[in-house]
Short mmCIF file of C-alpha atoms in Angstrom, two decimals:
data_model
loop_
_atom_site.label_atom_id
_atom_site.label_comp_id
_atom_site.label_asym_id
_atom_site.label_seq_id
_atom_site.Cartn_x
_atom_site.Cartn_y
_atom_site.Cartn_z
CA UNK A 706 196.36 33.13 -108.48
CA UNK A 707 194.68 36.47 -108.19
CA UNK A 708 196.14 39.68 -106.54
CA UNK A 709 193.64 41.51 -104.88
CA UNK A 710 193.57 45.29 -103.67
CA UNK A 711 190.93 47.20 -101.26
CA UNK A 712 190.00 50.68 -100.98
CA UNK A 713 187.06 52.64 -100.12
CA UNK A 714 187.70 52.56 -96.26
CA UNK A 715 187.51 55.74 -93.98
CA UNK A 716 186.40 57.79 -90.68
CA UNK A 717 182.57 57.78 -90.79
CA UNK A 718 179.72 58.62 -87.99
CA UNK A 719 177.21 56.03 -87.01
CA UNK A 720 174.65 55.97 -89.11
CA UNK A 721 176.94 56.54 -92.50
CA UNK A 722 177.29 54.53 -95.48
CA UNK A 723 180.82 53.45 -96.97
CA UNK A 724 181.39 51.55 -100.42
CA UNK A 725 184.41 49.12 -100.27
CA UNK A 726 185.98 47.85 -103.59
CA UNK A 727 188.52 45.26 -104.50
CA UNK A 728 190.05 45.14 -107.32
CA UNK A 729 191.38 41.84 -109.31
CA UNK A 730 194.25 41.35 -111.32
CA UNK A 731 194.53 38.13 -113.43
CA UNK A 732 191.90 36.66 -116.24
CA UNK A 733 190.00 34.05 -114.02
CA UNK A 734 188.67 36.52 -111.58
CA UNK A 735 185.11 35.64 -113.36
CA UNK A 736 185.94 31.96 -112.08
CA UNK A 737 186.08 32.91 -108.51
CA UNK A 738 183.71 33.46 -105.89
CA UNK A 739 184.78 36.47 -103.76
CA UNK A 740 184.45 37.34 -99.85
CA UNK A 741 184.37 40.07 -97.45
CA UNK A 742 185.69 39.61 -93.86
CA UNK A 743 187.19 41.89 -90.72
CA UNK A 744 189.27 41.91 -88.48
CA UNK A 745 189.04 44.21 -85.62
CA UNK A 746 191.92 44.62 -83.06
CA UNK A 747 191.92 41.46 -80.58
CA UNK A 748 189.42 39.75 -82.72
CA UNK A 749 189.71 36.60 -84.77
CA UNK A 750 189.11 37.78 -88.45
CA UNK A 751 185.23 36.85 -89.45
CA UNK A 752 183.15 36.31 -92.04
CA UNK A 753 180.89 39.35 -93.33
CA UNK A 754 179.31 38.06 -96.65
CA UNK A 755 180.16 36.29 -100.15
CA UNK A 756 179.07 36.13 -103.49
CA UNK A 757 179.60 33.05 -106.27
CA UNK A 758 181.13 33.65 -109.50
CA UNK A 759 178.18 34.30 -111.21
CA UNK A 760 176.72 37.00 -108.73
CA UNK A 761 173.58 35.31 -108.52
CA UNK A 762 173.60 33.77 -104.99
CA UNK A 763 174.48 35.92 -101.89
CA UNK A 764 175.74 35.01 -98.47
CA UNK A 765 175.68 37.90 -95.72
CA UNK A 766 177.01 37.04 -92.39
CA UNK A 767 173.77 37.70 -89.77
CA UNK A 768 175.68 41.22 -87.61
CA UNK A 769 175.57 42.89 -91.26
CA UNK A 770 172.16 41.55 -93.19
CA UNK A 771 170.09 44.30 -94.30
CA UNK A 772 173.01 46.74 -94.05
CA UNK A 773 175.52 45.92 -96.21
CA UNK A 774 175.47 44.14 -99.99
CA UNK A 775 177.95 42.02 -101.71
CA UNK A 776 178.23 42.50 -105.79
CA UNK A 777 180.14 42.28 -108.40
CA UNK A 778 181.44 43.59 -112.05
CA UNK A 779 183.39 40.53 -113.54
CA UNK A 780 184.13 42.68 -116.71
CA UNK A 781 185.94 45.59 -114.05
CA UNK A 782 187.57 42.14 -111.89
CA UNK A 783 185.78 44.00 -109.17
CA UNK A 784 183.83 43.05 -105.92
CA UNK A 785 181.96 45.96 -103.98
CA UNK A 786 180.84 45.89 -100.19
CA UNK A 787 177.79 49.02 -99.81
CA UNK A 788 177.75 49.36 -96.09
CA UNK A 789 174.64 51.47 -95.10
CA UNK A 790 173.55 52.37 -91.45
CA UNK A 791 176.90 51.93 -90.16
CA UNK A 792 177.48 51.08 -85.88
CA UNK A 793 180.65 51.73 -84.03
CA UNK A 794 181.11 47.47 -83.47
CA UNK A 795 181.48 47.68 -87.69
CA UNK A 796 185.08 49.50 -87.01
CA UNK A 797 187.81 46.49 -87.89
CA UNK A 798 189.96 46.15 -91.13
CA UNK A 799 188.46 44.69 -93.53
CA UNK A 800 189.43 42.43 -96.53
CA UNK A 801 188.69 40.92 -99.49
CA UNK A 802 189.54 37.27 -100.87
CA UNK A 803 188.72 35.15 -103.49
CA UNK A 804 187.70 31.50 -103.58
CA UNK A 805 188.55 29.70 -106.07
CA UNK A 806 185.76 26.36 -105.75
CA UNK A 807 183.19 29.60 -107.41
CA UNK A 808 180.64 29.12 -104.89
CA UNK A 809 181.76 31.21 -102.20
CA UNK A 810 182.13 30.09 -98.30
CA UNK A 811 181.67 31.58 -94.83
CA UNK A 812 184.92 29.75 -93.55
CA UNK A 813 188.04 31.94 -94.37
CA UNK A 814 190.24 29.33 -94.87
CA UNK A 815 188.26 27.97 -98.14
CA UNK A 816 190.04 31.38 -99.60
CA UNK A 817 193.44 30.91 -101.51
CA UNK A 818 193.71 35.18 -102.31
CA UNK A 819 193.69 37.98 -100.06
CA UNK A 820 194.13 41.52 -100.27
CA UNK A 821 196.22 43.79 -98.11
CA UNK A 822 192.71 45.36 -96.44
CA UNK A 823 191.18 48.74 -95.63
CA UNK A 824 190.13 50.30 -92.27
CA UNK A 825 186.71 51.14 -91.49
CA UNK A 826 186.47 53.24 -88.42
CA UNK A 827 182.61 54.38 -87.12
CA UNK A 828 182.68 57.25 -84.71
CA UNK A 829 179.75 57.27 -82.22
#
């Protein structure tokens, strides 16, 4: 089991950028792949992108590609979210989770860890 903690959210205008981190406790985070999703209020929570254990293969959910990036620092136990160009339908809660096949998955209930998640609001 990992515990998992987000931070980085925040108020920011359309158009911003935001960097999300989640930080891992436990020595097998390096096993894991790790996800990002969101809830926003009334919403089922969704998928916004993943990355395997190794970092070297990438999944970005299609509302987000080419604006935000998945990576990771397995020596910090940490998984970032860079969320450029920012649009008002981005506002939701967002959190982190960790997979523990390594491979990383779009459906949110291949994730045994989750974190307590951080709010992203975008003003218009």
């Amino acid at each position: 089991q990992v515990q998992l903690q987000e931070s980085g959210g925040g108020l920011v205008q359309a158009g911003g950028s935001l960097r999300l981190s989640c930080a891992a406790s436990g020595r097998t985070f390096s096993n894991y792949a790790m996800g990002w999703f969101r809830q926003a209020p009334g919403k089922e929570r969704e998928f916004v992108a993943s990355i395997n254990w190794s970092g070297e293969n990438t999944v970005d959910a299609g509302s987000v590609k080419g604006r935000f990036t998945i990576s990771r620092d397995n020596g910090q136990k940490t998984v970032y979210l860079q969320m450029n160009r920012l649009k008002p339908e981005d506002t939701a809660v967002y959190y982190c989770a960790a997979d523990r096949s390594g491979l990383g998955n779009l459906n949110r209930y291949e994730y045994h860890d989750w974190g307590q998640g951080t709010q992203v609001t975008v003003s218009s």
